[in-house]
Amino acid sequence: MSALPEQTALSASDFKSDYRPVWCPGCGHYSVLSSLTKALAELAVRREDIAVISGIGCSSRIPAYTNLYGFHSVHGRALAVATGLKVARPDLLVIVAGGDGDGYSIGGNHFIHACRRNVDMTYIVMDNQVYGMTKGQASPTTPADWDKSKLTPHGTGVSPFHPLAVALAAGANFIARCFAGDPNGTARVITEAVRHPGFSMVQVLSPCVTYQPEQREWKNTVRKADIVTTSEADLAARWLMADDGLSTGVMYKGHRPVYRPELEETASVADLEKWFAV
Amino acid sequence: MSAETVSIAITGAGGAGVMTAAQMVLNAAARTGLYGLMARSTGPQIRGGEAAAFIRLGAKPVNCLDNRFDVMVSLDWLNVERFAAEIPLDAASLIVCDADAGPPPSRIVASGAQFVTLPLQQTVKSLPGGRLNMLGLGVLAAILGVPDDAITVVVEKALRKRGQAVLDAGLAGVTAGRSLVEGLDVGRFHLQGASTAARTDRWSVSGNEMAGLGAVRGGIRFVAAYPITPATEILEWLAPNLEKVGGVLVQAEDELASINMIIGASFGGTPSLTATSGPGLALMMEAIGLSVASETPIVVVNVMRGGPSTGIPTKSEQSDLNIALYGLHGDAPHIVTAANSISDCLFTTQWSVHLAEQLQAPVITLTDQSLGQSRAVIDRPADISFFSKRETFAAAAATPYQRYAITGSGVSAMAIPGTPGGEYVADGLEHSVTGRPSSGAEDHGEQLAKRARKLEDLDYGQYWAEIEGEGPLAVVTWGSCAGPVREAAELARAAGMDLRVISLRLLAPAQTDRLEQALAGVERLLVVEQSHSRQFYRYLRAFYDLPGEIRVFSRPGPLPIRSSEVLQHIQSWS
Ligand SMILES: Cc1ncc(C[n+]2csc(CCOP(=O)(O)OP(=O)(O)O)c2C)c(N)n1
Ligand code: SF4
Ligand SMILES: [Mg+2]
């Protein structure tokens, strides 16, 4: 994050709108909303300089629950919208938020290339290993034998993928996992992610109590990772591939070059036109 | 040779430099005061294969290719037959070919054209660093009577950066080519440039470059790009040039990304554009709907090629009209414009940017391969600027800001991130005036009507169409077909006929009253277009009450619509 004009004395609630979320009672996404607004209060950036960009899904509803500039775009394309915004307006703080279906499945190509491009923004994926909004289908992080969906009554038969390992391999500059059950910890990690230059990937395990009620168990099984943050991608990769996906913490903070084209005028349109003269 | 123009085809193996030589001929002729047009035809090969360049020069601006060729310079006969249908020759034509190239294809011989064989390959071999296309350039310069100094300047401009040796070899090739033609009777192909206009007042341009310039002139400062034939040159022109004027081009991972990137950049307040062709446009449709619903201005330039699917990527066709008009889901009012000449790619793109920004809506601008990838020598286009800008929200007012307020014009002030008090969420979900998601009947009705009204109520002024002439017969056309139609109309008028030509630039929203007025008194109406399913004719039938008897001349690509064919339709009806 580059230096933005500071705003003091805003609390987390100053970043929330007065709309009542459409989410089910107990949904993990409420807690992610709180963590985000806490982080923004901590970052002390002026409200008008922040934009929250999302796709479609329960989680992607989040921009309207803030009182910031936001874009609730189309399914899977949040990262593309955010990339255009940040490249054209490097002065803004850009947060992208959405779900596992939105980000890893329909938006999978953008996910890879956003990591690779390494534009300075923070991507928060509320991962509940399910498509909540369309009433409970398997996503790319759903276990292969999960047979609760009418669409895949025998389970998907397809292994889930490792979003953080993919992000690391693709070139993301900051990689972390959080748990919605630990809103303060999540807020701290989001703050750190925003401060770190380049593309920051924050996976938040965010239970879908309606279609993945087993995830209520996460409060007993999710634990702090037994690692210290590394800047060495090979170490982080080995750790990520060995992990069961339930450890939280900041796994990687890299020094990869950030994509930030200069926007500087060096010629007029009339200068360009000279080239056409015979 | 038709009237005051001369037409030349140059063919050769891909990589032989046919296009380079042709462009040099065009630019050199331009330096002598001539106008001209250069079209290209290539096979599916990426490199190699066969390439043909078609040039038509004239003392007046050239609208389209001629119906026949005066001269064909064939550097070899490899696969030339593939182009035979595109190169109509007759007994008055001259064919220059290589003595060692073997017998010419029977179809070419059958034309009855006069053959001249020259020792092209043999001469090239005798020149150190000699290139066949430079020799061909010399041959052509001599046939067309383009003076040495004009050719030299153009060759120097093109080759100097490749070093003195390459430049010297090039110039030696030109000289050798010239001397091969000595003694041939070619005076009938010499044209005199009528104008002595200053060289800065004549431009040599492609339609794709003009679309790029129109974008920049219109204020576009963000472009997202995914390469596709035949639109890539717009993006390649923009990449270095946009950067100079303080803008930026991002190469996206696909068209889904490029269209959504420009929506994001435009949300941030930067006028934004992308360019693509049929398959890319198909991928962009969902997001263009997002631009409609969220009222985020964007411009998509679609350079049409043969479809459906991958179709014929290197050839022109006007068959993306339907998807441009009707491809969006839901009731999604948007603007569709079309350029009707190479130089008009500039105006139409610039105007499209203006309309998008003023109306906070997406514009799909249609051009096609034959406009985009052809070059023309034109008069320097006038500087046009449109004064109205995107209406933005200035600062915290007494009343709370409503992004989608219902206004008289249908346009409501857009807050740009960074503006305090304007915070709102742009949304593809239906919403209330504040932007709050809503599935209520009243909000839906109001917002649908607002988005339709802002487009329908705008006065588009005189730009909606190009209209010329008077008379009971009207030819209604659009896009690249306007070129041959204009030429046919000129010939018909010269033969004493009265007729009008109407070429639509604004296709959506339909200008019903205006077209009906322009057609008042018409008894016979000829529709000319380049599609198989008569997309333009069906569009006209859907939106306008057409007077009189109607005929349609429609044919799909890849062969161009020729002015002689249009003229035949006009004359056979009189
Ligand atoms: C192009 C398109 N295809 C399908 C959908 C339907 N759809 C809406 S949300 C969604 C999945 C959302 O899942 P996720 O991103 O994991 O979010 P969650 O609801 O779980 O928070 C789908 C498939 C859509 N809106 N657009
Ligand atoms: S369906 Fe699941 S993800 Fe969606 S709101 Fe309900 S609990 Fe949350
Ligand atoms: Mg999900």
CSV table of C-alpha atoms in Angstrom, one decimal, chain B residues 142-496:
chain,number,residue,atom,x,y,z
B,142,ALA,CA,8.2,2.7,-63.2
B,143,ILE,CA,4.9,1.4,-64.4
B,144,LEU,CA,3.0,3.9,-62.3
B,145,GLY,CA,5.3,6.8,-63.1
B,146,VAL,CA,6.1,7.5,-59.4
B,147,PRO,CA,9.2,9.7,-59.5
B,148,ASP,CA,12.5,8.5,-57.9
B,149,ASP,CA,12.6,11.1,-55.1
B,150,ALA,CA,9.2,10.1,-53.7
B,151,ILE,CA,10.2,6.4,-53.7
B,152,THR,CA,13.6,7.2,-52.2
B,153,VAL,CA,12.2,9.2,-49.3
B,154,VAL,CA,9.7,6.4,-48.4
B,155,VAL,CA,12.3,3.6,-48.7
B,156,GLU,CA,14.7,5.6,-46.5
B,157,LYS,CA,12.0,6.2,-43.9
B,158,ALA,CA,11.2,2.5,-43.7
B,159,LEU,CA,14.7,1.0,-44.0
B,160,ARG,CA,17.1,3.5,-42.4
B,161,LYS,CA,16.6,2.1,-38.9
B,162,ARG,CA,17.8,-1.3,-40.2
B,163,GLY,CA,21.2,0.1,-41.2
B,164,GLN,CA,22.9,1.6,-44.2
B,165,ALA,CA,23.6,-1.7,-45.8
B,166,VAL,CA,20.0,-2.7,-45.9
B,167,LEU,CA,19.0,0.7,-47.1
B,168,ASP,CA,21.6,0.7,-49.9
B,169,ALA,CA,20.5,-2.8,-51.0
B,170,GLY,CA,16.9,-1.6,-51.0
B,171,LEU,CA,17.6,1.4,-53.1
B,172,ALA,CA,19.7,-0.6,-55.5
B,173,GLY,CA,16.8,-3.1,-55.9
B,174,VAL,CA,14.4,-0.2,-56.7
B,175,THR,CA,16.8,1.1,-59.3
B,176,ALA,CA,17.3,-2.3,-60.9
B,177,GLY,CA,13.6,-2.9,-60.9
B,178,ARG,CA,13.1,0.4,-62.7
B,179,SER,CA,15.6,-0.4,-65.4
B,180,LEU,CA,13.8,-3.7,-66.1
B,181,VAL,CA,10.7,-1.8,-67.2
B,182,GLU,CA,12.6,0.5,-69.5
B,183,GLY,CA,11.2,0.4,-73.0
B,184,LEU,CA,7.8,-1.1,-71.9
B,185,ASP,CA,4.8,0.9,-73.0
B,186,VAL,CA,3.3,1.8,-69.6
B,187,GLY,CA,2.4,5.5,-70.1
B,188,ARG,CA,-1.3,4.7,-69.8
B,189,PHE,CA,-0.8,3.8,-66.1
B,190,HIS,CA,0.8,7.1,-65.1
B,191,LEU,CA,-1.4,9.2,-62.9
B,192,GLN,CA,-0.9,12.9,-62.1
B,193,GLY,CA,-1.6,14.0,-58.6
B,194,ALA,CA,-3.9,16.9,-59.0
B,195,SER,CA,-3.4,18.4,-55.6
B,196,THR,CA,-0.3,20.1,-54.3
B,197,ALA,CA,-1.5,20.0,-50.7
B,198,ALA,CA,1.1,20.2,-48.1
B,199,ARG,CA,2.3,16.8,-47.1
B,200,THR,CA,1.2,17.3,-43.5
B,201,ASP,CA,-2.4,17.7,-44.8
B,202,ARG,CA,-2.4,14.2,-46.3
B,203,TRP,CA,-2.3,11.2,-44.0
B,204,SER,CA,-1.6,7.5,-44.7
B,205,VAL,CA,-3.7,5.5,-42.3
B,206,SER,CA,-5.3,2.2,-41.6
B,207,GLY,CA,-8.8,1.9,-40.2
B,208,ASN,CA,-7.4,0.2,-37.1
B,209,GLU,CA,-5.0,3.1,-36.5
B,210,MET,CA,-7.8,5.5,-36.9
B,211,ALA,CA,-9.9,3.7,-34.4
B,212,GLY,CA,-7.0,3.9,-32.0
B,213,LEU,CA,-6.5,7.6,-32.7
B,214,GLY,CA,-10.3,8.2,-32.3
B,215,ALA,CA,-10.1,6.6,-28.9
B,216,VAL,CA,-7.2,8.8,-27.8
B,217,ARG,CA,-8.8,11.9,-29.2
B,218,GLY,CA,-12.0,11.1,-27.4
B,219,GLY,CA,-10.1,10.9,-24.1
B,220,ILE,CA,-9.6,7.2,-23.6
B,221,ARG,CA,-6.8,6.7,-21.1
B,222,PHE,CA,-7.2,3.1,-20.2
B,223,VAL,CA,-7.3,0.1,-22.5
B,224,ALA,CA,-7.4,-3.6,-21.8
B,225,ALA,CA,-6.3,-5.9,-24.6
B,226,TYR,CA,-6.5,-9.4,-25.7
B,227,PRO,CA,-5.2,-10.0,-29.2
B,228,ILE,CA,-7.5,-11.2,-32.0
B,229,THR,CA,-7.4,-10.9,-35.8
B,230,PRO,CA,-8.3,-8.4,-37.3
B,231,ALA,CA,-8.5,-6.1,-34.3
B,232,THR,CA,-5.0,-6.5,-32.9
B,233,GLU,CA,-3.5,-3.5,-34.7
B,234,ILE,CA,-5.9,-1.1,-32.8
B,235,LEU,CA,-4.4,-2.4,-29.6
B,236,GLU,CA,-0.8,-2.5,-30.9
B,237,TRP,CA,-1.2,1.1,-32.1
B,238,LEU,CA,-2.6,2.1,-28.7
B,239,ALA,CA,0.0,0.4,-26.5
B,240,PRO,CA,2.9,2.8,-27.3
B,241,ASN,CA,0.8,5.9,-28.0
B,242,LEU,CA,-1.6,5.8,-25.1
B,243,GLU,CA,1.4,5.7,-22.8
B,244,LYS,CA,2.7,8.9,-24.3
B,245,VAL,CA,-0.5,10.8,-23.4
B,246,GLY,CA,-0.5,9.5,-19.9
B,247,GLY,CA,-2.7,6.5,-20.4
B,248,VAL,CA,-2.1,2.8,-20.0
B,249,LEU,CA,-2.8,-0.4,-21.8
B,250,VAL,CA,-2.9,-3.7,-19.9
B,251,GLN,CA,-2.7,-7.0,-21.7
B,252,ALA,CA,-5.4,-9.1,-20.1
B,253,GLU,CA,-5.6,-12.9,-19.7
B,254,ASP,CA,-8.7,-13.2,-21.9
B,255,GLU,CA,-11.6,-11.1,-23.1
B,256,LEU,CA,-13.6,-11.7,-19.9
B,257,ALA,CA,-10.8,-9.9,-18.1
B,258,SER,CA,-10.3,-7.2,-20.7
B,259,ILE,CA,-14.0,-6.1,-20.7
B,260,ASN,CA,-14.2,-6.3,-16.9
B,261,MET,CA,-10.9,-4.4,-16.5
B,262,ILE,CA,-12.2,-1.5,-18.5
B,263,ILE,CA,-15.4,-1.5,-16.4
B,264,GLY,CA,-13.3,-1.2,-13.3
B,265,ALA,CA,-11.1,1.6,-14.7
B,266,SER,CA,-14.1,3.5,-15.9
B,267,PHE,CA,-15.7,3.1,-12.5
B,268,GLY,CA,-12.6,4.9,-11.3
B,269,GLY,CA,-13.3,7.8,-13.6
B,270,THR,CA,-11.0,7.0,-16.5
B,271,PRO,CA,-12.6,6.8,-20.0
B,272,SER,CA,-11.9,3.2,-21.0
B,273,LEU,CA,-12.0,1.0,-24.2
B,274,THR,CA,-11.2,-2.4,-25.5
B,275,ALA,CA,-11.1,-3.7,-29.1
B,276,THR,CA,-11.9,-7.2,-30.3
B,277,SER,CA,-13.6,-9.3,-33.0
B,278,GLY,CA,-16.5,-11.7,-33.1
B,279,PRO,CA,-15.4,-14.5,-30.7
B,280,GLY,CA,-14.1,-11.9,-28.2
B,281,LEU,CA,-17.3,-9.9,-28.4
B,282,ALA,CA,-19.3,-13.1,-27.7
B,283,LEU,CA,-17.2,-13.6,-24.5
B,284,MET,CA,-17.8,-10.0,-23.4
B,285,MET,CA,-21.6,-10.0,-23.6
B,286,GLU,CA,-22.3,-10.7,-19.9
B,287,ALA,CA,-20.1,-7.8,-18.8
B,288,ILE,CA,-21.5,-5.4,-21.3
B,289,GLY,CA,-24.8,-6.0,-19.5
B,290,LEU,CA,-23.1,-5.1,-16.3
B,291,SER,CA,-22.0,-1.8,-17.9
B,292,VAL,CA,-25.6,-1.2,-18.8
B,293,ALA,CA,-27.0,-2.0,-15.4
B,294,SER,CA,-24.3,-0.2,-13.4
B,295,GLU,CA,-24.3,2.7,-15.8
B,296,THR,CA,-20.5,2.5,-16.3
B,297,PRO,CA,-19.4,4.0,-19.6
B,298,ILE,CA,-17.2,1.8,-21.8
B,299,VAL,CA,-16.5,1.5,-25.5
B,300,VAL,CA,-15.9,-1.9,-27.3
B,301,VAL,CA,-14.6,-1.6,-30.8
B,302,ASN,CA,-15.5,-4.8,-32.7
B,303,VAL,CA,-13.6,-5.3,-36.0
B,304,MET,CA,-15.8,-7.8,-37.8
B,305,ARG,CA,-14.5,-10.9,-39.6
B,306,GLY,CA,-16.2,-13.9,-41.2
B,307,GLY,CA,-18.2,-15.9,-38.6
B,308,PRO,CA,-19.7,-17.8,-36.9
B,309,SER,CA,-17.2,-19.3,-34.5
B,310,THR,CA,-13.6,-18.9,-35.6
B,311,GLY,CA,-15.0,-18.4,-39.1
B,312,ILE,CA,-12.7,-16.7,-41.5
B,313,PRO,CA,-10.4,-14.6,-39.3
B,314,THR,CA,-8.6,-12.7,-42.0
B,315,LYS,CA,-11.6,-11.8,-44.1
B,316,SER,CA,-14.3,-9.2,-43.8
B,317,GLU,CA,-18.0,-9.7,-43.2
B,318,GLN,CA,-20.8,-7.6,-41.7
B,319,SER,CA,-22.3,-10.5,-39.7
B,320,ASP,CA,-21.8,-9.3,-36.1
B,321,LEU,CA,-24.7,-6.8,-36.5
B,322,ASN,CA,-27.1,-9.2,-34.7
B,323,ILE,CA,-24.9,-9.9,-31.7
B,324,ALA,CA,-24.1,-6.2,-31.4
B,325,LEU,CA,-27.8,-5.2,-31.4
B,326,TYR,CA,-29.4,-8.2,-29.6
B,327,GLY,CA,-26.6,-10.1,-27.9
B,328,LEU,CA,-27.3,-8.9,-24.3
B,329,HIS,CA,-29.6,-10.6,-21.9
B,330,GLY,CA,-32.4,-8.7,-20.3
B,331,ASP,CA,-33.7,-5.4,-21.5
B,332,ALA,CA,-30.3,-3.8,-21.9
B,333,PRO,CA,-30.3,-0.5,-23.9
B,334,HIS,CA,-26.9,0.2,-25.3
B,335,ILE,CA,-25.5,2.1,-28.2
B,336,VAL,CA,-24.3,0.6,-31.5
B,337,THR,CA,-22.3,2.7,-33.9
B,338,ALA,CA,-20.6,1.8,-37.2
B,339,ALA,CA,-17.8,3.4,-39.1
B,340,ASN,CA,-18.5,3.8,-42.8
B,341,SER,CA,-15.0,4.3,-44.2
B,342,ILE,CA,-11.3,4.0,-43.2
B,343,SER,CA,-11.1,7.6,-42.1
B,344,ASP,CA,-14.5,7.4,-40.5
B,345,CYS,CA,-13.1,4.9,-38.0
B,346,LEU,CA,-11.5,8.0,-36.4
B,347,PHE,CA,-14.7,10.0,-36.2
B,348,THR,CA,-17.0,7.2,-35.2
B,349,THR,CA,-14.7,5.9,-32.4
B,350,GLN,CA,-14.2,9.4,-31.1
B,351,TRP,CA,-17.9,10.0,-31.2
B,352,SER,CA,-18.6,6.7,-29.5
B,353,VAL,CA,-16.3,7.6,-26.6
B,354,HIS,CA,-18.2,10.9,-26.3
B,355,LEU,CA,-21.6,9.1,-26.3
B,356,ALA,CA,-20.5,6.5,-23.8
B,357,GLU,CA,-19.2,9.1,-21.4
B,358,GLN,CA,-22.2,11.4,-21.8
B,359,LEU,CA,-24.8,8.6,-21.5
B,360,GLN,CA,-22.9,6.5,-19.0
B,361,ALA,CA,-23.6,3.4,-21.1
B,362,PRO,CA,-21.7,0.9,-23.2
B,363,VAL,CA,-21.1,1.6,-26.9
B,364,ILE,CA,-20.3,-1.2,-29.3
B,365,THR,CA,-18.5,0.3,-32.3
B,366,LEU,CA,-18.5,-1.9,-35.4
B,367,THR,CA,-15.8,-1.7,-38.1
B,368,ASP,CA,-14.6,-4.7,-40.1
B,369,GLN,CA,-11.5,-6.3,-41.5
B,370,SER,CA,-11.7,-4.4,-44.8
B,371,LEU,CA,-11.7,-1.1,-43.0
B,372,GLY,CA,-9.4,-2.0,-40.2
B,373,GLN,CA,-6.6,-3.6,-42.1
B,374,SER,CA,-6.7,-1.5,-45.2
B,375,ARG,CA,-4.7,1.7,-45.6
B,376,ALA,CA,-5.9,4.8,-47.3
B,377,VAL,CA,-4.4,8.2,-48.2
B,378,ILE,CA,-6.8,10.7,-46.9
B,379,ASP,CA,-7.1,14.4,-46.3
B,380,ARG,CA,-6.0,15.2,-42.7
B,381,PRO,CA,-9.2,14.7,-40.7
B,382,ALA,CA,-10.6,17.8,-39.1
B,383,ASP,CA,-10.1,18.3,-35.4
B,384,ILE,CA,-13.3,17.6,-33.7
B,385,SER,CA,-14.0,17.9,-30.1
B,386,PHE,CA,-17.2,17.2,-28.2
B,387,PHE,CA,-17.5,19.4,-25.2
B,388,SER,CA,-19.8,17.6,-22.9
B,389,LYS,CA,-18.1,15.3,-20.4
B,390,ARG,CA,-19.2,12.6,-18.0
B,391,GLU,CA,-21.5,14.2,-15.4
B,392,THR,CA,-19.8,13.6,-12.1
B,393,PHE,CA,-20.8,14.2,-8.5
B,394,ALA,CA,-18.8,17.1,-7.2
B,395,ALA,CA,-18.9,17.1,-3.4
B,396,ALA,CA,-21.1,16.5,-0.4
B,397,ALA,CA,-24.4,18.3,-1.0
B,398,ALA,CA,-27.1,18.9,1.6
B,399,THR,CA,-29.3,16.1,0.3
B,400,PRO,CA,-27.8,12.6,0.4
B,401,TYR,CA,-26.2,11.5,-2.9
B,402,GLN,CA,-28.3,9.2,-5.1
B,403,ARG,CA,-26.2,7.5,-7.7
B,404,TYR,CA,-29.2,6.3,-9.8
B,405,ALA,CA,-31.5,9.3,-9.2
B,406,ILE,CA,-34.4,9.6,-11.6
B,407,THR,CA,-33.6,12.7,-13.7
B,408,GLY,CA,-35.2,14.3,-16.7
B,409,SER,CA,-32.6,13.2,-19.1
B,410,GLY,CA,-32.2,9.8,-17.4
B,411,VAL,CA,-28.5,10.5,-16.8
B,412,SER,CA,-27.6,10.9,-13.1
B,413,ALA,CA,-24.3,12.2,-11.7
B,414,MET,CA,-21.7,9.6,-11.2
B,415,ALA,CA,-19.4,9.9,-8.1
B,416,ILE,CA,-15.8,9.0,-8.8
B,417,PRO,CA,-13.9,7.2,-6.0
B,418,GLY,CA,-11.9,9.7,-4.0
B,419,THR,CA,-14.9,12.1,-3.8
B,420,PRO,CA,-16.1,12.4,-0.2
B,421,GLY,CA,-19.9,12.0,0.2
B,422,GLY,CA,-20.3,10.1,-3.0
B,423,GLU,CA,-19.6,6.6,-1.7
B,424,TYR,CA,-21.9,4.1,-3.5
B,425,VAL,CA,-21.8,0.5,-4.7
B,426,ALA,CA,-22.1,0.1,-8.4
B,427,ASP,CA,-24.2,-3.0,-9.0
B,428,GLY,CA,-25.4,-5.4,-11.7
B,429,LEU,CA,-28.2,-6.3,-9.3
B,430,GLU,CA,-31.3,-4.2,-10.0
B,431,HIS,CA,-31.3,-1.4,-7.5
B,432,SER,CA,-33.1,1.6,-6.1
B,433,VAL,CA,-32.0,5.2,-6.8
B,434,THR,CA,-29.3,4.9,-4.1
B,435,GLY,CA,-27.9,1.8,-5.6
B,436,ARG,CA,-29.3,-0.4,-2.9
B,437,PRO,CA,-30.2,-3.9,-4.3
B,438,SER,CA,-33.9,-4.2,-5.0
B,439,SER,CA,-36.2,-6.7,-6.5
B,440,GLY,CA,-39.2,-4.4,-6.2
B,441,ALA,CA,-41.4,-3.9,-9.3
B,442,GLU,CA,-41.3,-0.1,-8.9
B,443,ASP,CA,-37.5,0.2,-8.8
B,444,HIS,CA,-37.1,-2.2,-11.7
B,445,GLY,CA,-39.6,-0.3,-13.8
B,446,GLU,CA,-38.1,3.0,-12.9
B,447,GLN,CA,-34.5,2.0,-13.6
B,448,LEU,CA,-35.4,0.2,-16.8
B,449,ALA,CA,-37.2,3.3,-18.0
B,450,LYS,CA,-34.4,5.6,-17.0
B,451,ARG,CA,-31.7,3.6,-18.8
B,452,ALA,CA,-33.8,3.4,-21.9
B,453,ARG,CA,-34.8,7.1,-21.8
B,454,LYS,CA,-31.3,8.5,-21.6
B,455,LEU,CA,-30.4,6.8,-24.8
B,456,GLU,CA,-33.7,7.5,-26.6
B,457,ASP,CA,-34.1,11.1,-25.7
B,458,LEU,CA,-30.6,12.3,-26.7
B,459,ASP,CA,-30.4,14.4,-29.8
B,460,TYR,CA,-27.7,12.7,-31.8
B,461,GLY,CA,-27.5,15.5,-34.3
B,462,GLN,CA,-26.4,15.1,-37.9
B,463,TYR,CA,-24.0,12.3,-37.1
B,464,TRP,CA,-26.6,9.5,-37.0
B,465,ALA,CA,-26.1,8.9,-40.8
B,466,GLU,CA,-24.2,10.1,-43.9
B,467,ILE,CA,-26.7,11.2,-46.5
B,468,GLU,CA,-26.0,12.3,-50.0
B,469,GLY,CA,-28.1,13.0,-53.1
B,470,GLU,CA,-31.8,13.2,-53.9
B,471,GLY,CA,-34.2,11.2,-55.9
B,472,PRO,CA,-36.8,8.5,-55.9
B,473,LEU,CA,-34.3,5.7,-55.6
B,474,ALA,CA,-32.5,5.3,-52.3
B,475,VAL,CA,-29.6,2.9,-51.4
B,476,VAL,CA,-29.5,2.2,-47.6
B,477,THR,CA,-26.3,0.7,-46.4
B,478,TRP,CA,-23.8,0.7,-43.5
B,479,GLY,CA,-20.2,0.1,-42.7
B,480,SER,CA,-17.7,-0.8,-45.3
B,481,CYS,CA,-20.4,-1.3,-47.9
B,482,ALA,CA,-20.8,2.4,-48.0
B,483,GLY,CA,-17.6,2.7,-50.1
B,484,PRO,CA,-18.7,0.7,-53.1
B,485,VAL,CA,-22.2,2.1,-52.8
B,486,ARG,CA,-20.9,5.7,-53.0
B,487,GLU,CA,-18.9,4.9,-56.0
B,488,ALA,CA,-21.8,3.2,-57.7
B,489,ALA,CA,-24.0,6.2,-57.0
B,490,GLU,CA,-21.4,8.5,-58.5
B,491,LEU,CA,-21.3,6.5,-61.6
B,492,ALA,CA,-25.1,6.3,-61.8
B,493,ARG,CA,-25.4,10.1,-61.3
B,494,ALA,CA,-22.8,10.6,-64.0
B,495,ALA,CA,-25.1,8.5,-66.2
B,496,GLY,CA,-27.9,10.9,-65.5
